[in-house]
PDB file of C-alpha atoms in Angstrom:
ATOM      1  CA  MET A   1     -99.734 174.420 -91.830  1.00 86.00           C
ATOM      2  CA  SER A   2     -97.800 171.051 -91.530  1.00 90.00           C
ATOM      3  CA  ARG A   3    -101.018 169.444 -90.080  1.00 92.00           C
ATOM      4  CA  LEU A   4    -103.060 170.769 -92.382  1.00 95.00           C
ATOM      5  CA  LEU A   5    -101.263 170.265 -95.618  1.00 96.00           C
ATOM      6  CA  LEU A   6    -100.843 166.951 -94.562  1.00 97.00           C
ATOM      7  CA  GLU A   7    -104.649 165.665 -93.976  1.00 98.00           C
ATOM      8  CA  ARG A   8    -105.164 167.737 -96.991  1.00 98.00           C
ATOM      9  CA  ALA A   9    -102.587 165.127 -99.221  1.00 98.00           C
ATOM     10  CA  TYR A  10    -103.977 162.283 -97.526  1.00 98.00           C
ATOM     11  CA  GLU A  11    -107.248 162.875 -98.621  1.00 98.00           C
ATOM     12  CA  ALA A  12    -106.080 164.198-102.515  1.00 98.00           C
ATOM     13  CA  VAL A  13    -104.210 160.378-102.106  1.00 98.00           C
ATOM     14  CA  ILE A  14    -107.685 159.033-101.475  1.00 98.00           C
ATOM     15  CA  ASP A  15    -109.674 160.615-103.767  1.00 95.00           C
ATOM     16  CA  ALA A  16    -107.668 159.594-106.267  1.00 96.00           C
ATOM     17  CA  GLY A  17    -109.010 156.132-105.807  1.00 96.00           C
ATOM     18  CA  ILE A  18    -105.344 154.956-104.056  1.00 97.00           C
ATOM     19  CA  ASN A  19    -104.669 153.894-100.790  1.00 97.00           C
ATOM     20  CA  PRO A  20    -102.087 156.023 -99.150  1.00 97.00           C
ATOM     21  CA  LYS A  21    -100.076 152.392 -98.094  1.00 96.00           C
ATOM     22  CA  GLN A  22     -99.727 151.817-101.280  1.00 96.00           C
ATOM     23  CA  LEU A  23     -97.118 154.541-101.757  1.00 98.00           C
ATOM     24  CA  ARG A  24     -95.050 153.532 -99.060  1.00 98.00           C
ATOM     25  CA  GLY A  25     -91.424 153.167-101.039  1.00 98.00           C
ATOM     26  CA  SER A  26     -93.278 155.049-104.160  1.00 98.00           C
ATOM     27  CA  ARG A  27     -91.007 157.691-106.128  1.00 98.00           C
ATOM     28  CA  THR A  28     -93.939 160.199-105.097  1.00 98.00           C
ATOM     29  CA  GLY A  29     -92.452 163.392-104.999  1.00 98.00           C
ATOM     30  CA  VAL A  30     -94.480 166.471-103.082  1.00 99.00           C
ATOM     31  CA  PHE A  31     -94.050 169.673-103.597  1.00 98.00           C
ATOM     32  CA  VAL A  32     -95.491 172.796-101.907  1.00 98.00           C
ATOM     33  CA  GLY A  33     -95.643 176.339-102.694  1.00 97.00           C
ATOM     34  CA  THR A  34     -95.861 178.756 -99.716  1.00 93.00           C
ATOM     35  CA  CYS A  35     -94.625 181.673 -98.722  1.00 88.00           C
ATOM     36  CA  CYS A  36     -95.265 183.052 -95.091  1.00 80.00           C
ATOM     37  CA  SER A  37     -94.931 180.988 -92.589  1.00 77.00           C
ATOM     38  CA  GLU A  38     -96.165 183.168 -89.629  1.00 76.00           C
ATOM     39  CA  SER A  39     -96.482 180.320 -87.159  1.00 73.00           C
ATOM     40  CA  GLU A  40     -93.097 180.654 -87.378  1.00 72.00           C
ATOM     41  CA  VAL A  41     -92.294 184.061 -86.528  1.00 68.00           C
ATOM     42  CA  ASN A  42     -95.181 183.277 -83.673  1.00 68.00           C
ATOM     43  CA  TRP A  43     -93.916 179.997 -82.234  1.00 70.00           C
ATOM     44  CA  PHE A  44     -90.304 179.633 -83.212  1.00 68.00           C
ATOM     45  CA  PHE A  45     -89.162 183.484 -82.076  1.00 68.00           C
ATOM     46  CA  ASP A  46     -91.782 184.938 -80.063  1.00 68.00           C
ATOM     47  CA  LYS A  47     -92.686 181.868 -77.584  1.00 67.00           C
ATOM     48  CA  PRO A  48     -90.053 179.774 -77.598  1.00 64.00           C
ATOM     49  CA  LYS A  49     -90.609 176.063 -76.250  1.00 62.00           C
ATOM     50  CA  GLU A  50     -88.062 174.173 -73.737  1.00 57.00           C
ATOM     51  CA  THR A  51     -88.835 170.923 -73.961  1.00 57.00           C
ATOM     52  CA  HIS A  52     -88.575 170.184 -77.964  1.00 59.00           C
ATOM     53  CA  PHE A  53     -86.536 171.568 -80.855  1.00 62.00           C
ATOM     54  CA  GLY A  54     -89.388 173.255 -82.983  1.00 65.00           C
ATOM     55  CA  LEU A  55     -88.973 171.219 -86.879  1.00 73.00           C
ATOM     56  CA  ALA A  56     -92.836 172.172 -87.856  1.00 70.00           C
ATOM     57  CA  TYR A  57     -92.763 175.508 -87.381  1.00 73.00           C
ATOM     58  CA  TYR A  58     -90.221 175.970 -90.950  1.00 80.00           C
ATOM     59  CA  LYS A  59     -91.592 176.083 -94.156  1.00 87.00           C
ATOM     60  CA  ASN A  60     -89.477 172.855 -95.607  1.00 89.00           C
ATOM     61  CA  MET A  61     -91.474 170.262 -93.318  1.00 90.00           C
ATOM     62  CA  GLN A  62     -94.729 171.412 -94.907  1.00 93.00           C
ATOM     63  CA  ALA A  63     -93.230 168.875 -97.479  1.00 96.00           C
ATOM     64  CA  ASN A  64     -90.716 167.036 -96.183  1.00 96.00           C
ATOM     65  CA  ARG A  65     -93.821 166.139 -93.271  1.00 95.00           C
ATOM     66  CA  ILE A  66     -96.021 165.165 -96.178  1.00 98.00           C
ATOM     67  CA  SER A  67     -93.439 162.765 -97.601  1.00 98.00           C
ATOM     68  CA  TYR A  68     -92.367 161.251 -94.414  1.00 97.00           C
ATOM     69  CA  TYR A  69     -95.467 160.011 -92.605  1.00 97.00           C
ATOM     70  CA  LEU A  70     -96.448 158.125 -96.790  1.00 98.00           C
ATOM     71  CA  GLY A  71     -93.303 157.268 -97.013  1.00 98.00           C
ATOM     72  CA  LEU A  72     -92.641 158.673-100.132  1.00 98.00           C
ATOM     73  CA  THR A  73     -88.893 158.659-101.540  1.00 98.00           C
ATOM     74  CA  GLY A  74     -89.512 161.169-104.593  1.00 98.00           C
ATOM     75  CA  PRO A  75     -88.430 164.612-104.291  1.00 98.00           C
ATOM     76  CA  SER A  76     -89.621 167.469-101.828  1.00 98.00           C
ATOM     77  CA  HIS A  77     -89.546 171.255-101.586  1.00 95.00           C
ATOM     78  CA  CYS A  78     -90.877 173.783-100.325  1.00 95.00           C
ATOM     79  CA  LEU A  79     -91.020 176.125-103.030  1.00 96.00           C
ATOM     80  CA  ASP A  80     -91.346 180.434-101.887  1.00 95.00           C
ATOM     81  CA  SER A  81     -91.899 182.878-105.239  1.00 94.00           C
ATOM     82  CA  ALA A  82     -94.701 185.142-104.108  1.00 91.00           C
ATOM     83  CA  CYS A  83     -98.118 184.681-104.575  1.00 94.00           C
ATOM     84  CA  ASN A  84     -97.174 182.654-107.353  1.00 94.00           C
ATOM     85  CA  SER A  85     -95.593 179.855-105.127  1.00 96.00           C
ATOM     86  CA  SER A  86     -98.510 177.183-105.483  1.00 97.00           C
ATOM     87  CA  LEU A  87     -98.407 177.528-109.409  1.00 97.00           C
ATOM     88  CA  VAL A  88     -94.429 177.215-109.764  1.00 97.00           C
ATOM     89  CA  ALA A  89     -94.711 174.507-107.272  1.00 98.00           C
ATOM     90  CA  LEU A  90     -97.417 172.612-109.607  1.00 98.00           C
ATOM     91  CA  GLU A  91     -94.879 173.497-112.709  1.00 97.00           C
ATOM     92  CA  CYS A  92     -92.319 171.564-110.646  1.00 97.00           C
ATOM     93  CA  ALA A  93     -93.578 169.087-110.289  1.00 98.00           C
ATOM     94  CA  TYR A  94     -95.082 168.940-113.843  1.00 97.00           C
ATOM     95  CA  GLN A  95     -91.727 169.030-115.061  1.00 97.00           C
ATOM     96  CA  SER A  96     -90.474 166.405-112.815  1.00 97.00           C
ATOM     97  CA  LEU A  97     -92.746 164.040-113.889  1.00 97.00           C
ATOM     98  CA  ILE A  98     -91.977 164.323-117.969  1.00 95.00           C
ATOM     99  CA  ASN A  99     -88.429 163.877-116.594  1.00 96.00           C
ATOM    100  CA  ASP A 100     -88.741 161.040-114.856  1.00 96.00           C
ATOM    101  CA  ARG A 101     -87.333 162.394-111.422  1.00 97.00           C
ATOM    102  CA  CYS A 102     -90.346 161.008-109.834  1.00 97.00           C
ATOM    103  CA  ASP A 103     -93.988 159.160-111.147  1.00 97.00           C
ATOM    104  CA  ASN A 104     -96.744 160.644-108.894  1.00 97.00           C
ATOM    105  CA  ALA A 105     -96.758 163.731-107.036  1.00 98.00           C
ATOM    106  CA  LEU A 106     -98.048 165.577-104.762  1.00 99.00           C
ATOM    107  CA  VAL A 107     -98.935 169.276-105.175  1.00 99.00           C
ATOM    108  CA  GLY A 108     -99.603 171.644-101.989  1.00 98.00           C
ATOM    109  CA  GLY A 109    -100.291 175.175-102.152  1.00 97.00           C
ATOM    110  CA  SER A 110    -100.700 177.000 -98.490  1.00 95.00           C
ATOM    111  CA  GLN A 111    -101.399 180.042 -96.215  1.00 94.00           C
ATOM    112  CA  LEU A 112    -102.146 180.559 -92.828  1.00 92.00           C
ATOM    113  CA  CYS A 113    -103.151 184.465 -91.577  1.00 92.00           C
ATOM    114  CA  LEU A 114    -101.983 183.534 -88.147  1.00 87.00           C
ATOM    115  CA  HIS A 115     -99.849 187.164 -87.458  1.00 85.00           C
ATOM    116  CA  PRO A 116    -101.263 190.777 -87.283  1.00 89.00           C
ATOM    117  CA  TYR A 117     -97.908 192.085 -87.767  1.00 89.00           C
ATOM    118  CA  MET A 118     -97.462 190.630 -91.317  1.00 90.00           C
ATOM    119  CA  SER A 119    -100.827 192.047 -92.179  1.00 93.00           C
ATOM    120  CA  LEU A 120     -99.776 195.813 -90.736  1.00 94.00           C
ATOM    121  CA  GLN A 121     -96.991 195.307 -93.370  1.00 92.00           C
ATOM    122  CA  PHE A 122     -99.275 194.598 -96.381  1.00 93.00           C
ATOM    123  CA  SER A 123    -100.979 197.711 -95.258  1.00 94.00           C
ATOM    124  CA  ARG A 124     -98.590 200.069 -94.943  1.00 94.00           C
ATOM    125  CA  LEU A 125     -97.431 198.473 -98.514  1.00 92.00           C
ATOM    126  CA  GLY A 126    -100.744 199.631 -99.680  1.00 92.00           C
ATOM    127  CA  ILE A 127    -102.309 196.506-101.752  1.00 94.00           C
ATOM    128  CA  LEU A 128    -104.973 195.903 -98.772  1.00 96.00           C
ATOM    129  CA  SER A 129    -108.225 196.989 -99.697  1.00 96.00           C
ATOM    130  CA  PRO A 130    -109.452 199.530 -96.670  1.00 95.00           C
ATOM    131  CA  ASP A 131    -112.735 198.131 -96.703  1.00 95.00           C
ATOM    132  CA  GLY A 132    -111.842 194.488 -96.585  1.00 94.00           C
ATOM    133  CA  ARG A 133    -113.089 193.028 -99.939  1.00 94.00           C
ATOM    134  CA  SER A 134    -111.700 192.504-103.149  1.00 95.00           C
ATOM    135  CA  LYS A 135    -113.316 193.358-105.933  1.00 94.00           C
ATOM    136  CA  VAL A 136    -111.034 192.450-109.234  1.00 95.00           C
ATOM    137  CA  PHE A 137    -111.465 194.167-111.926  1.00 93.00           C
ATOM    138  CA  ASP A 138    -113.950 196.575-111.097  1.00 92.00           C
ATOM    139  CA  VAL A 139    -114.075 200.048-111.172  1.00 90.00           C
ATOM    140  CA  ASN A 140    -114.050 200.553-107.353  1.00 92.00           C
ATOM    141  CA  ALA A 141    -110.916 198.525-106.829  1.00 93.00           C
ATOM    142  CA  ASN A 142    -108.879 199.076-104.089  1.00 94.00           C
ATOM    143  CA  GLY A 143    -106.978 196.439-103.012  1.00 96.00           C
ATOM    144  CA  TYR A 144    -107.182 192.753-102.135  1.00 96.00           C
ATOM    145  CA  ALA A 145    -108.414 190.925 -99.227  1.00 97.00           C
ATOM    146  CA  ARG A 146    -105.766 188.362 -97.448  1.00 96.00           C
ATOM    147  CA  SER A 147    -107.529 184.606 -96.938  1.00 96.00           C
ATOM    148  CA  GLU A 148    -107.177 181.771 -96.434  1.00 96.00           C
ATOM    149  CA  ALA A 149    -105.970 178.074 -97.886  1.00 96.00           C
ATOM    150  CA  ILE A 150    -105.096 174.931 -97.538  1.00 97.00           C
ATOM    151  CA  SER A 151    -104.762 172.548-100.830  1.00 97.00           C
ATOM    152  CA  VAL A 152    -103.664 170.081-102.860  1.00 98.00           C
ATOM    153  CA  VAL A 153    -103.948 168.248-106.024  1.00 97.00           C
ATOM    154  CA  TYR A 154    -102.341 164.649-106.596  1.00 98.00           C
ATOM    155  CA  LEU A 155    -100.663 163.977-110.494  1.00 98.00           C
ATOM    156  CA  GLN A 156     -99.911 160.722-112.200  1.00 96.00           C
ATOM    157  CA  LYS A 157    -100.193 160.199-115.730  1.00 94.00           C
ATOM    158  CA  ALA A 158    -103.133 159.722-117.236  1.00 94.00           C
ATOM    159  CA  LYS A 159    -102.377 156.454-118.304  1.00 94.00           C
ATOM    160  CA  ASN A 160    -102.649 154.968-114.382  1.00 93.00           C
ATOM    161  CA  ALA A 161    -105.437 157.693-113.117  1.00 95.00           C
ATOM    162  CA  LYS A 162    -108.826 156.529-111.990  1.00 94.00           C
ATOM    163  CA  ARG A 163    -110.055 159.534-111.663  1.00 90.00           C
ATOM    164  CA  ILE A 164    -109.311 162.829-113.818  1.00 89.00           C
ATOM    165  CA  TYR A 165    -110.652 165.986-112.933  1.00 88.00           C
ATOM    166  CA  GLY A 166    -108.025 168.010-115.469  1.00 88.00           C
ATOM    167  CA  THR A 167    -105.037 167.850-117.686  1.00 91.00           C
ATOM    168  CA  LEU A 168    -102.169 169.338-117.129  1.00 94.00           C
ATOM    169  CA  VAL A 169    -100.373 170.259-120.919  1.00 94.00           C
ATOM    170  CA  TYR A 170     -97.939 172.573-119.648  1.00 95.00           C
ATOM    171  CA  GLY A 171     -96.215 174.334-117.157  1.00 95.00           C
ATOM    172  CA  ARG A 172     -93.506 177.418-117.597  1.00 95.00           C
ATOM    173  CA  SER A 173     -92.278 180.606-115.752  1.00 96.00           C
ATOM    174  CA  ASN A 174     -90.418 183.816-116.517  1.00 95.00           C
ATOM    175  CA  CYS A 175     -89.076 186.596-114.119  1.00 95.00           C
ATOM    176  CA  ASP A 176     -89.850 190.939-114.761  1.00 95.00           C
ATOM    177  CA  GLY A 177     -86.315 191.360-113.732  1.00 95.00           C
ATOM    178  CA  PHE A 178     -85.235 194.954-113.630  1.00 96.00           C
ATOM    179  CA  LYS A 179     -88.191 197.735-113.999  1.00 93.00           C
ATOM    180  CA  GLU A 180     -87.709 201.194-112.982  1.00 93.00           C
ATOM    181  CA  GLN A 181     -91.211 201.183-111.547  1.00 92.00           C
ATOM    182  CA  GLY A 182     -89.726 199.364-108.197  1.00 93.00           C
ATOM    183  CA  ILE A 183     -89.764 195.677-107.747  1.00 92.00           C
ATOM    184  CA  THR A 184     -93.021 195.134-106.749  1.00 91.00           C
ATOM    185  CA  PHE A 185     -94.600 196.667-110.214  1.00 93.00           C
ATOM    186  CA  PRO A 186     -95.948 194.171-112.306  1.00 94.00           C
ATOM    187  CA  SER A 187     -95.101 194.029-116.143  1.00 95.00           C
ATOM    188  CA  SER A 188     -97.492 193.464-118.902  1.00 96.00           C
ATOM    189  CA  LYS A 189     -95.054 192.542-121.076  1.00 96.00           C
ATOM    190  CA  MET A 190     -93.265 189.862-119.645  1.00 97.00           C
ATOM    191  CA  GLN A 191     -96.325 188.370-118.872  1.00 97.00           C
ATOM    192  CA  SER A 192     -97.863 189.220-122.054  1.00 97.00           C
ATOM    193  CA  GLN A 193     -94.033 187.492-123.223  1.00 97.00           C
ATOM    194  CA  LEU A 194     -94.913 184.001-120.826  1.00 97.00           C
ATOM    195  CA  LEU A 195     -98.141 183.631-121.999  1.00 96.00           C
ATOM    196  CA  GLN A 196     -97.182 184.033-126.307  1.00 96.00           C
ATOM    197  CA  GLU A 197     -94.666 181.291-125.521  1.00 96.00           C
ATOM    198  CA  CYS A 198     -96.598 178.699-123.391  1.00 96.00           C
ATOM    199  CA  TYR A 199     -99.194 178.965-126.108  1.00 95.00           C
ATOM    200  CA  ASP A 200     -96.324 178.260-129.571  1.00 95.00           C
ATOM    201  CA  HIS A 201     -94.200 176.013-127.223  1.00 95.00           C
ATOM    202  CA  CYS A 202     -97.993 173.504-126.752  1.00 94.00           C
ATOM    203  CA  ASN A 203     -99.174 174.252-130.889  1.00 94.00           C
ATOM    204  CA  LEU A 204    -102.024 175.658-130.104  1.00 91.00           C
ATOM    205  CA  SER A 205    -104.433 178.840-131.182  1.00 92.00           C
ATOM    206  CA  PRO A 206    -105.269 181.067-127.993  1.00 92.00           C
ATOM    207  CA  ASN A 207    -108.043 181.446-130.203  1.00 92.00           C
ATOM    208  CA  ASN A 208    -109.195 178.092-128.979  1.00 91.00           C
ATOM    209  CA  LEU A 209    -109.811 179.157-125.515  1.00 92.00           C
ATOM    210  CA  SER A 210    -113.087 179.289-124.096  1.00 88.00           C
ATOM    211  CA  TYR A 211    -112.635 180.968-120.530  1.00 90.00           C
ATOM    212  CA  LEU A 212    -108.894 182.410-118.686  1.00 94.00           C
ATOM    213  CA  GLU A 213    -108.435 181.960-115.301  1.00 95.00           C
ATOM    214  CA  CYS A 214    -106.707 185.229-114.383  1.00 96.00           C
ATOM    215  CA  HIS A 215    -104.412 186.164-111.099  1.00 96.00           C
ATOM    216  CA  GLY A 216    -106.740 189.151-110.555  1.00 94.00           C
ATOM    217  CA  THR A 217    -105.952 190.291-107.417  1.00 92.00           C
ATOM    218  CA  GLY A 218    -108.913 193.796-107.348  1.00 94.00           C
ATOM    219  CA  THR A 219    -105.710 196.277-107.393  1.00 94.00           C
ATOM    220  CA  THR A 220    -105.635 199.521-109.518  1.00 91.00           C
ATOM    221  CA  VAL A 221    -102.183 198.681-110.878  1.00 92.00           C
ATOM    222  CA  GLY A 222    -102.099 194.558-110.907  1.00 94.00           C
ATOM    223  CA  ASP A 223    -105.090 193.830-112.976  1.00 94.00           C
ATOM    224  CA  PRO A 224    -104.290 196.267-115.428  1.00 94.00           C
ATOM    225  CA  GLU A 225    -101.298 195.701-116.117  1.00 95.00           C
ATOM    226  CA  GLU A 226    -102.590 192.019-116.648  1.00 96.00           C
ATOM    227  CA  ILE A 227    -105.375 192.984-118.691  1.00 95.00           C
ATOM    228  CA  SER A 228    -102.649 194.901-121.289  1.00 95.00           C
ATOM    229  CA  ALA A 229    -101.236 191.374-121.369  1.00 96.00           C
ATOM    230  CA  ILE A 230    -103.835 189.422-121.653  1.00 96.00           C
ATOM    231  CA  GLU A 231    -105.316 191.401-124.870  1.00 94.00           C
ATOM    232  CA  THR A 232    -101.677 191.713-126.060  1.00 94.00           C
ATOM    233  CA  SER A 233    -101.026 187.966-126.403  1.00 94.00           C
ATOM    234  CA  ILE A 234    -104.039 186.016-126.339  1.00 93.00           C
ATOM    235  CA  CYS A 235    -106.880 188.447-128.155  1.00 92.00           C
ATOM    236  CA  LYS A 236    -105.057 190.056-130.763  1.00 87.00           C
ATOM    237  CA  LYS A 237    -107.199 187.711-133.272  1.00 85.00           C
ATOM    238  CA  ARG A 238    -110.122 187.309-131.341  1.00 88.00           C
ATOM    239  CA  THR A 239    -113.171 187.250-133.420  1.00 87.00           C
ATOM    240  CA  ASP A 240    -115.291 186.201-129.942  1.00 89.00           C
ATOM    241  CA  PRO A 241    -115.180 187.706-126.309  1.00 90.00           C
ATOM    242  CA  LEU A 242    -112.278 185.806-124.103  1.00 92.00           C
ATOM    243  CA  LEU A 243    -114.361 185.248-120.672  1.00 90.00           C
ATOM    244  CA  ILE A 244    -112.020 186.118-117.489  1.00 92.00           C
ATOM    245  CA  GLY A 245    -112.660 185.952-114.102  1.00 91.00           C
ATOM    246  CA  SER A 246    -110.841 185.576-110.611  1.00 94.00           C
ATOM    247  CA  VAL A 247    -111.874 182.988-107.793  1.00 93.00           C
ATOM    248  CA  LYS A 248    -110.471 186.234-105.368  1.00 95.00           C
ATOM    249  CA  SER A 249    -113.454 188.422-105.961  1.00 93.00           C
ATOM    250  CA  ASN A 250    -114.964 185.083-103.983  1.00 92.00           C
ATOM    251  CA  LEU A 251    -112.069 183.945-101.575  1.00 94.00           C
ATOM    252  CA  GLY A 252    -109.947 186.769-100.853  1.00 96.00           C
ATOM    253  CA  HIS A 253    -106.637 186.479-101.886  1.00 97.00           C
ATOM    254  CA  SER A 254    -104.826 183.905-100.409  1.00 96.00           C
ATOM    255  CA  GLU A 255    -101.235 184.800-101.685  1.00 95.00           C
ATOM    256  CA  GLY A 256     -98.857 181.825-101.717  1.00 95.00           C
ATOM    257  CA  GLY A 257    -101.661 179.118-101.951  1.00 95.00           C
ATOM    258  CA  SER A 258    -103.825 181.052-104.513  1.00 96.00           C
ATOM    259  CA  GLY A 259    -103.211 179.699-107.349  1.00 96.00           C
ATOM    260  CA  LEU A 260    -103.865 175.844-106.571  1.00 96.00           C
ATOM    261  CA  THR A 261    -107.049 177.986-105.535  1.00 95.00           C
ATOM    262  CA  GLN A 262    -108.461 179.433-108.871  1.00 95.00           C
ATOM    263  CA  VAL A 263    -107.143 175.299-110.440  1.00 95.00           C
ATOM    264  CA  ALA A 264    -109.712 173.746-107.719  1.00 93.00           C
ATOM    265  CA  LYS A 265    -112.099 176.802-109.019  1.00 91.00           C
ATOM    266  CA  VAL A 266    -112.158 176.147-113.283  1.00 90.00           C
ATOM    267  CA  PHE A 267    -112.076 172.427-111.940  1.00 87.00           C
ATOM    268  CA  PHE A 268    -115.265 172.281-109.757  1.00 81.00           C
ATOM    269  CA  PHE A 269    -117.121 175.114-110.193  1.00 74.00           C
ATOM    270  CA  PHE A 270    -116.535 176.830-113.586  1.00 64.00           C
ATOM    271  CA  PHE A 271    -119.176 175.179-116.059  1.00 60.00           C
ATOM    272  CA  LEU A 272    -121.573 174.593-113.376  1.00 69.00           C
ATOM    273  CA  ILE A 273    -122.075 178.267-112.533  1.00 64.00           C
ATOM    274  CA  LEU A 274    -121.467 179.458-116.287  1.00 57.00           C
ATOM    275  CA  ASN A 275    -124.582 177.747-117.295  1.00 58.00           C
ATOM    276  CA  LEU A 276    -126.795 179.537-113.921  1.00 59.00           C
ATOM    277  CA  SER A 277    -127.556 182.388-115.035  1.00 55.00           C
ATOM    278  CA  LYS A 278    -128.623 183.671-111.464  1.00 57.00           C
ATOM    279  CA  TYR A 279    -124.900 183.313-110.104  1.00 56.00           C
ATOM    280  CA  ARG A 280    -123.991 185.887-112.670  1.00 59.00           C
ATOM    281  CA  ILE A 281    -123.379 189.091-111.133  1.00 59.00           C
ATOM    282  CA  TYR A 282    -122.740 192.094-113.378  1.00 64.00           C
ATOM    283  CA  ILE A 283    -120.366 194.693-112.342  1.00 65.00           C
ATOM    284  CA  LYS A 284    -118.876 197.990-113.677  1.00 72.00           C
ATOM    285  CA  PRO A 285    -115.315 197.410-115.357  1.00 73.00           C
ATOM    286  CA  PHE A 286    -112.607 199.240-114.827  1.00 68.00           C
ATOM    287  CA  LYS A 287    -112.005 202.008-117.635  1.00 61.00           C
ATOM    288  CA  THR A 288    -108.736 199.433-119.343  1.00 61.00           C
ATOM    289  CA  LEU A 289    -111.324 196.834-119.583  1.00 63.00           C
ATOM    290  CA  GLU A 290    -113.739 199.335-120.960  1.00 61.00           C
ATOM    291  CA  MET A 291    -111.546 200.468-123.740  1.00 60.00           C
ATOM    292  CA  THR A 292    -110.525 196.437-125.014  1.00 65.00           C
ATOM    293  CA  ASN A 293    -112.742 196.862-127.842  1.00 64.00           C
ATOM    294  CA  ASN A 294    -115.916 194.122-126.975  1.00 64.00           C
ATOM    295  CA  LYS A 295    -112.502 191.945-126.255  1.00 68.00           C
ATOM    296  CA  PHE A 296    -113.529 190.002-123.131  1.00 68.00           C
TER     297      PHE A 296
END
């Protein structure tokens, strides 16, 4: 994953109209979100090499290798907060920029499915789809399909940017805390609170929102909780239905790397697909979504 992230980071810098050599010695931070380094288990523990120490298999090297190769002197972190890891990395990069801890930032998300036992454990947890398909917000949703993703975006202040795909207005995160249902059960209450805090902090009205890219894993527990949170925090005073979606129906769930995959979807494809009716696929939504009085 370290090599693939380095390749994507190099491409992101060039895509921004910058020669990577110009960043050497700069206060550019690197923030990578990842869940599991399955190659660490496979190559460092199961198949140890006698000729060298396997630095590349540690998760921290996913960020540190980029900083080393490009000569970047800003913060260099690898963050693990499960499935929202890459979005937490994006939030950390945002906070570092506005607090002057770095001048630019490379933000990455990574997930490679390299060890079969990892999929086995997720299956035992009961969150994977038996038919290997992610069917987000669908009445037939029965879990998600694991997938892979390596994504990197380059953040810089708008006044210095040569190419802008989107503007990062704010970043915030929270935690559910204790729940009687268990640690893996999502909390619509805390999700709703987080959304409300974000809009209040930015002094923005949720009524101005045209589209919301959801986490949307296609699980029978997660999707209804997320819809409940969105309805409570965003749709109370809406007069028009809110368009929602999740890239996981197309690409599966890349877990730690999924957040940036969704960001990429919105930037590159959303407005095109919205205006091409032949790409629209209609599904029968699950019952909770049908009971929201046409708010979605």
